[in-house]
mmCIF file of C-alpha atoms in Angstrom:
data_model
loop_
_atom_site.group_PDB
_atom_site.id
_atom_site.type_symbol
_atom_site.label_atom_id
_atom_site.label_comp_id
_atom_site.label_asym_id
_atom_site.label_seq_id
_atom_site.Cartn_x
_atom_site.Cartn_y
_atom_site.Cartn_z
ATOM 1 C CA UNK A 1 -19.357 -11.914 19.702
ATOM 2 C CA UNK A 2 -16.705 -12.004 16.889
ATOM 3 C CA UNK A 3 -16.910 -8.399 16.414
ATOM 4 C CA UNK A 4 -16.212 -8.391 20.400
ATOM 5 C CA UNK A 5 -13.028 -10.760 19.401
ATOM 6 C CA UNK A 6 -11.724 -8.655 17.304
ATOM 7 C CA UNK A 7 -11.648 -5.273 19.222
ATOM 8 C CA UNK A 8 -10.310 -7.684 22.128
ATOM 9 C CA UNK A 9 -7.600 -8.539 19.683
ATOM 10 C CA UNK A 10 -6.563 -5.136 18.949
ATOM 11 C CA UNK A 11 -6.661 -4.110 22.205
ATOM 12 C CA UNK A 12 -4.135 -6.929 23.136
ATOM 13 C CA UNK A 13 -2.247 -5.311 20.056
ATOM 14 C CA UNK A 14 -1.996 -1.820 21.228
ATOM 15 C CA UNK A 15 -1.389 -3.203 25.176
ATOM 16 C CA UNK A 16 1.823 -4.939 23.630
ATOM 17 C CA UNK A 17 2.698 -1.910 21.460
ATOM 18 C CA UNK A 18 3.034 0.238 25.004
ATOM 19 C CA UNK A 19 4.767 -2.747 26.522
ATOM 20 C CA UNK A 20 7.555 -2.526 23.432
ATOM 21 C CA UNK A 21 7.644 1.493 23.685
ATOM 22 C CA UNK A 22 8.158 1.102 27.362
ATOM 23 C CA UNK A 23 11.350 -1.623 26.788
ATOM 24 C CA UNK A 24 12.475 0.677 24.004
ATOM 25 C CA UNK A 25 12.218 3.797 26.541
ATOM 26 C CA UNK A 26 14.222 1.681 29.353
ATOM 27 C CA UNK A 27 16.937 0.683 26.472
ATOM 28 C CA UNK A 28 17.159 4.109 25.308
ATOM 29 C CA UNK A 29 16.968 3.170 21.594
ATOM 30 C CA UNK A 30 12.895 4.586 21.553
ATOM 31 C CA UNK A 31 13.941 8.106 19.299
ATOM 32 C CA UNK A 32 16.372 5.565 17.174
ATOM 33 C CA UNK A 33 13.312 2.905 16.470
ATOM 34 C CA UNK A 34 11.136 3.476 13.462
ATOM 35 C CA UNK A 35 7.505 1.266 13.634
ATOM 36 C CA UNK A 36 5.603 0.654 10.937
ATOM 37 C CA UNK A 37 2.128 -1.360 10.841
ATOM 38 C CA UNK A 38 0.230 -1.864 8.173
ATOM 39 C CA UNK A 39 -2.942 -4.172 7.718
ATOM 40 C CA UNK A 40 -2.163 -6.944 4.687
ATOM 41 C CA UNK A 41 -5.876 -7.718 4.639
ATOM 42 C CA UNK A 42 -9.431 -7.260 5.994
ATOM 43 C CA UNK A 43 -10.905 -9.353 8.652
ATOM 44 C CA UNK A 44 -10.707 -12.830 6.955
ATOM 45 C CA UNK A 45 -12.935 -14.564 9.972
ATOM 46 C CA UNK A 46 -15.721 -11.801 9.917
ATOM 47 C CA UNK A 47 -18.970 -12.254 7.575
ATOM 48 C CA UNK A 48 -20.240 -8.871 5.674
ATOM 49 C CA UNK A 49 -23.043 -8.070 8.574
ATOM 50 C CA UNK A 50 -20.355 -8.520 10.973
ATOM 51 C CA UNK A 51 -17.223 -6.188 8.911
ATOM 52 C CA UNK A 52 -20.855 -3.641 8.506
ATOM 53 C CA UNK A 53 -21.247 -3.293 12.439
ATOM 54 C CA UNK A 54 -17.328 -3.278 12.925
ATOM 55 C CA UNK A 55 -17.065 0.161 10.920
ATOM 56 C CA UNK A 56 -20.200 1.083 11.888
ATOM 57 C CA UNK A 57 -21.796 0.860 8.282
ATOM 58 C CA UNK A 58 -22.618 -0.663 5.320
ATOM 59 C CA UNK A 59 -19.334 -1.673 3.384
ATOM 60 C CA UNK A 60 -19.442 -1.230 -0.085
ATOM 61 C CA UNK A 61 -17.280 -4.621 -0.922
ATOM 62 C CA UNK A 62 -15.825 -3.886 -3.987
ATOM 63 C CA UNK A 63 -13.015 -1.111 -3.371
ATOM 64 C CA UNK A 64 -14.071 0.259 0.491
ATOM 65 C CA UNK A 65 -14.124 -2.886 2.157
ATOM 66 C CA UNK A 66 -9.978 -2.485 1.621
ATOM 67 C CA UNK A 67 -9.308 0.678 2.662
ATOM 68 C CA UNK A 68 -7.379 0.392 5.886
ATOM 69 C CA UNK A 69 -4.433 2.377 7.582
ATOM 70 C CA UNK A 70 -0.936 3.001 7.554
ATOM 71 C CA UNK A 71 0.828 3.611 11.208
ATOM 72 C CA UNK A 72 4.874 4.872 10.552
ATOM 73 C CA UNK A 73 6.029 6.306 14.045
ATOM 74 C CA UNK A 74 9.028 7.194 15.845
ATOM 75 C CA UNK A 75 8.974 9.006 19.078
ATOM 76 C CA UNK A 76 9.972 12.694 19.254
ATOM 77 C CA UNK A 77 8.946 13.075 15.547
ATOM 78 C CA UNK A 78 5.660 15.656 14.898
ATOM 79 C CA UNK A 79 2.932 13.659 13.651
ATOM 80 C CA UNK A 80 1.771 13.963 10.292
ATOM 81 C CA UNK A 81 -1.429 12.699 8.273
ATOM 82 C CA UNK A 82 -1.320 12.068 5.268
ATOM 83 C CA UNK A 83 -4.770 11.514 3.080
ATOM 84 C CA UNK A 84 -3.210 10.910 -0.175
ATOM 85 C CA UNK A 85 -3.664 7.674 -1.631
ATOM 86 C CA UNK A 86 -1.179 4.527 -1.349
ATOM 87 C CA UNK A 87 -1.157 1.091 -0.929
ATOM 88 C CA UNK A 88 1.396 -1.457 0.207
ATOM 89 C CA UNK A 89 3.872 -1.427 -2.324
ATOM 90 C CA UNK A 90 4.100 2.132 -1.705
ATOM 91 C CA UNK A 91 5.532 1.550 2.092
ATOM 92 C CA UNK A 92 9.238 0.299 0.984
ATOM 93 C CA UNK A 93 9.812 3.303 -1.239
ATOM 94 C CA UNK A 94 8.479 5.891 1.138
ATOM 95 C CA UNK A 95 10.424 4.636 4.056
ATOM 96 C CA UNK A 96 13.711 3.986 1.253
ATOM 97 C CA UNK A 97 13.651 7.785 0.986
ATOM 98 C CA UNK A 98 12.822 8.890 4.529
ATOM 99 C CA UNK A 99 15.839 7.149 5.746
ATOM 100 C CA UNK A 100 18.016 8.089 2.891
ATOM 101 C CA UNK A 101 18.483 4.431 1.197
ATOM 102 C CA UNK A 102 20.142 4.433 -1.845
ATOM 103 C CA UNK A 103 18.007 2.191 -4.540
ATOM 104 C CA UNK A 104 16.479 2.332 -7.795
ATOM 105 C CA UNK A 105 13.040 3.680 -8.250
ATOM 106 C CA UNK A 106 12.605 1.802 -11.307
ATOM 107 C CA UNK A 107 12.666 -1.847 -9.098
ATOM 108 C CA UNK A 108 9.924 -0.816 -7.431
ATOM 109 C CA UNK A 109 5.996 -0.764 -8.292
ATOM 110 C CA UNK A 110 5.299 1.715 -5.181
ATOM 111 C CA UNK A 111 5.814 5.760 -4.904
ATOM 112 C CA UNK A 112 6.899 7.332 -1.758
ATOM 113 C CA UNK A 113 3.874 8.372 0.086
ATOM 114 C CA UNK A 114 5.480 12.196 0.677
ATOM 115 C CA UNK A 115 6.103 12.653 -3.115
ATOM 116 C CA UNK A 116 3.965 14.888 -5.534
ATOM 117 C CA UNK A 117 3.172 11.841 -7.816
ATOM 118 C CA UNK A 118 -0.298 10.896 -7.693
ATOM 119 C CA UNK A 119 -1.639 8.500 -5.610
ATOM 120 C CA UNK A 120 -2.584 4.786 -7.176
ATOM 121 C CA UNK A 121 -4.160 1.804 -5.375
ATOM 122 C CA UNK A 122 -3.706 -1.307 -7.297
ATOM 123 C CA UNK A 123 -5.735 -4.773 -6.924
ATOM 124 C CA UNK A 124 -5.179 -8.381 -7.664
ATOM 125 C CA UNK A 125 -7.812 -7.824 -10.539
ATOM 126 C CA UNK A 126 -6.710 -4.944 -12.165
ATOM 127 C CA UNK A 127 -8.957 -2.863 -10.776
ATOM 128 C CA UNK A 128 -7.502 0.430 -9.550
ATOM 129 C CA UNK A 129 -8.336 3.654 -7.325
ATOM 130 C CA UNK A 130 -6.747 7.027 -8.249
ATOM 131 C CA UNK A 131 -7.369 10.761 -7.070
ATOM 132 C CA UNK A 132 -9.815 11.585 -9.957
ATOM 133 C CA UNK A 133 -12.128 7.824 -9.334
ATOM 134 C CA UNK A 134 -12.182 4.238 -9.635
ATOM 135 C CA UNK A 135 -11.873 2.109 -12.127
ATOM 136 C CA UNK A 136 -13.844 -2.011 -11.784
ATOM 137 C CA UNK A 137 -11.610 -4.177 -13.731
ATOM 138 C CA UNK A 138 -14.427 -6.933 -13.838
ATOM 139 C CA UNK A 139 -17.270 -4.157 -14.837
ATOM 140 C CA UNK A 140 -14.679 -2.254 -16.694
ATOM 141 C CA UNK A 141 -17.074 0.909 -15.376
ATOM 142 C CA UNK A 142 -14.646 3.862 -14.141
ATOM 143 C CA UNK A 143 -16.897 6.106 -11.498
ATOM 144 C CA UNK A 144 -14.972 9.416 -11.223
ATOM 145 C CA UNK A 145 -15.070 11.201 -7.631
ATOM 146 C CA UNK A 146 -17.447 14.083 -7.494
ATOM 147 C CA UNK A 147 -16.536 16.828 -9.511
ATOM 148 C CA UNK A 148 -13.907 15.453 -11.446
ATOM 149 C CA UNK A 149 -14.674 14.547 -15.553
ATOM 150 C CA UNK A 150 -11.802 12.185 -17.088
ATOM 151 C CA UNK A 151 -11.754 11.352 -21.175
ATOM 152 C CA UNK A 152 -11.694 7.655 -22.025
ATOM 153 C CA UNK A 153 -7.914 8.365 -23.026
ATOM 154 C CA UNK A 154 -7.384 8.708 -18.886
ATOM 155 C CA UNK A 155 -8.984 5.503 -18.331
ATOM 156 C CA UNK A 156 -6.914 3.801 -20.925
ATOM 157 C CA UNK A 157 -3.711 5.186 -19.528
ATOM 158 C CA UNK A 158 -4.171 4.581 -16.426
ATOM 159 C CA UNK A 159 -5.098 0.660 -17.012
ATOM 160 C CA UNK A 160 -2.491 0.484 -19.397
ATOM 161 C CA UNK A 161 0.247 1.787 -16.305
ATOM 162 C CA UNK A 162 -1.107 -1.243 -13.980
ATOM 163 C CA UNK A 163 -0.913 -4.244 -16.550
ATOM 164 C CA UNK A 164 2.582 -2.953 -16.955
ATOM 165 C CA UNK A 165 3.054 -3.044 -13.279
ATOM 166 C CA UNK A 166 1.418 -6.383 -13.349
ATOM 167 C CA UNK A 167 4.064 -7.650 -16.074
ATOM 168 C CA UNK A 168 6.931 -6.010 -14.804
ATOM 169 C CA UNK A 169 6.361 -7.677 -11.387
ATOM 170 C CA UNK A 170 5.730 -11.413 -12.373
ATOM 171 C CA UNK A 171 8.964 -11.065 -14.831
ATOM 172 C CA UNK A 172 11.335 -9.784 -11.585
ATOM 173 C CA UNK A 173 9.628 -13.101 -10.175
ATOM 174 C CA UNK A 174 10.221 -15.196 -12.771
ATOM 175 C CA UNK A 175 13.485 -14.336 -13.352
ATOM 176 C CA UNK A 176 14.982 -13.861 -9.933
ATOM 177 C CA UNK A 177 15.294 -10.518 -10.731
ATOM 178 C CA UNK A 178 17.026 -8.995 -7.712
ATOM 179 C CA UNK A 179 19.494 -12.026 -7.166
ATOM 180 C CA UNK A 180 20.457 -10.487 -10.852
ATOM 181 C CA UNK A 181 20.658 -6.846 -9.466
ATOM 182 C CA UNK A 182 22.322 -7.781 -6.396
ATOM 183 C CA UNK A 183 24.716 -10.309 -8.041
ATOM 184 C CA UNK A 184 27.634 -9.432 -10.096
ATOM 185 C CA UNK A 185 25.727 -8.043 -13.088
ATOM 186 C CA UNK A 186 24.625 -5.462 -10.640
ATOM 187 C CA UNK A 187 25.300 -2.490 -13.452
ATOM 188 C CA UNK A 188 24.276 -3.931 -16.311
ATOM 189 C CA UNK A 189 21.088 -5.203 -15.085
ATOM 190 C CA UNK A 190 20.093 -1.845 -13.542
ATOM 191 C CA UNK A 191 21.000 0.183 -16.766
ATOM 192 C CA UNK A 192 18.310 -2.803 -18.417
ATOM 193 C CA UNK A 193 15.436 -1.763 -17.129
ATOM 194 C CA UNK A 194 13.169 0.081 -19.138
ATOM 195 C CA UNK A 195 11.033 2.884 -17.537
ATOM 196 C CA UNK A 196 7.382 2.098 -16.584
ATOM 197 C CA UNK A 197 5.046 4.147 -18.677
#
């Protein structure tokens, strides 16, 4: 039954998706509208036997049971998929550079989903997917995909690029950060910031 719910709730989703399209369409703003959805979470209400039989196997709980989907359409445009690996933080800078937005790379944790750098899924833990494995922050084991052989100085790296991420993020928090960037010390406080490595 909740697995029932929740397809019933998506369905009500994509019925009121057509119903915006078709208001768009009848404004003629639908080829000047950008959409993007993107899941925040996984399904909160269901239990692990019920998340199992809503993707149709067994989860694993640790890194798959997050993967989801990232929806960026605009009608008239070709569609495109993209398999490379990203996470939230990478939606602001992707869509930034697709419609031409002037800002600073370096305020920003995310990558643009269309750019050559390499593809990094950060969690609340530490823990961390790339393109060559994943890494278990509480196990601190890093499984590398199939075929691919890393040294421990990868590893290292690699954790060493999200703690920074980590700190650099709770210090734009803590110290308003952006209010600074966007105030009158705009200059100053962009020429500040030191690169993440």
């Amino acid at each position: 039954l909740q697995v029932k719910s929740y397809y019933a709730c998506n369905i009500e989703l994509d019925k009121a998706l057509e119903y915006l399209l078709q208001r768009f369409n009848e404004a003629g703003i639908a080829e000047n509208t950008v959409i993007a959805i993107s899941p925040d979470h996984y399904p909160y209400g269901l239990n692990d036997e019920q998340m199992d039989e809503l993707s149709g196997k067994t989860l694993e709980k640790t890194f798959e049971l997050y993967k989801g989907v990232f929806l960026l359409y605009c009608q008239g445009q070709k569609p495109v998929t993209v398999d490379k690996l990203s996470c939230s933080m990478d939606i602001i800078p992707t869509l930034s550079n697709l419609f031409g937005l002037d800002y600073d790379s370096r305020l920003l944790m995310g990558y643009d989903i269309f750019s050559d750098t390499p593809g990094l899924v950060v969690f609340a833990n530490y823990s961390w997917v790339s393109d060559k494995g994943t890494f278990n922050a509480k196990t601190q084991i890093f499984t590398p995909n199939l075929g691919i052989t890393v040294d421990e100085d990868y590893v290292k790296t690699m954790s060493k690029l999200v703690s920074r991420k980590f700190i650099y993020s709770t210090k734009i928090l803590d110290h308003d950060y952006y209010r600074i960037v966007f105030g009158a010390d705009k200059t100053s406080a962009v020429d500040s910031v030191p690169p993440i490595q």
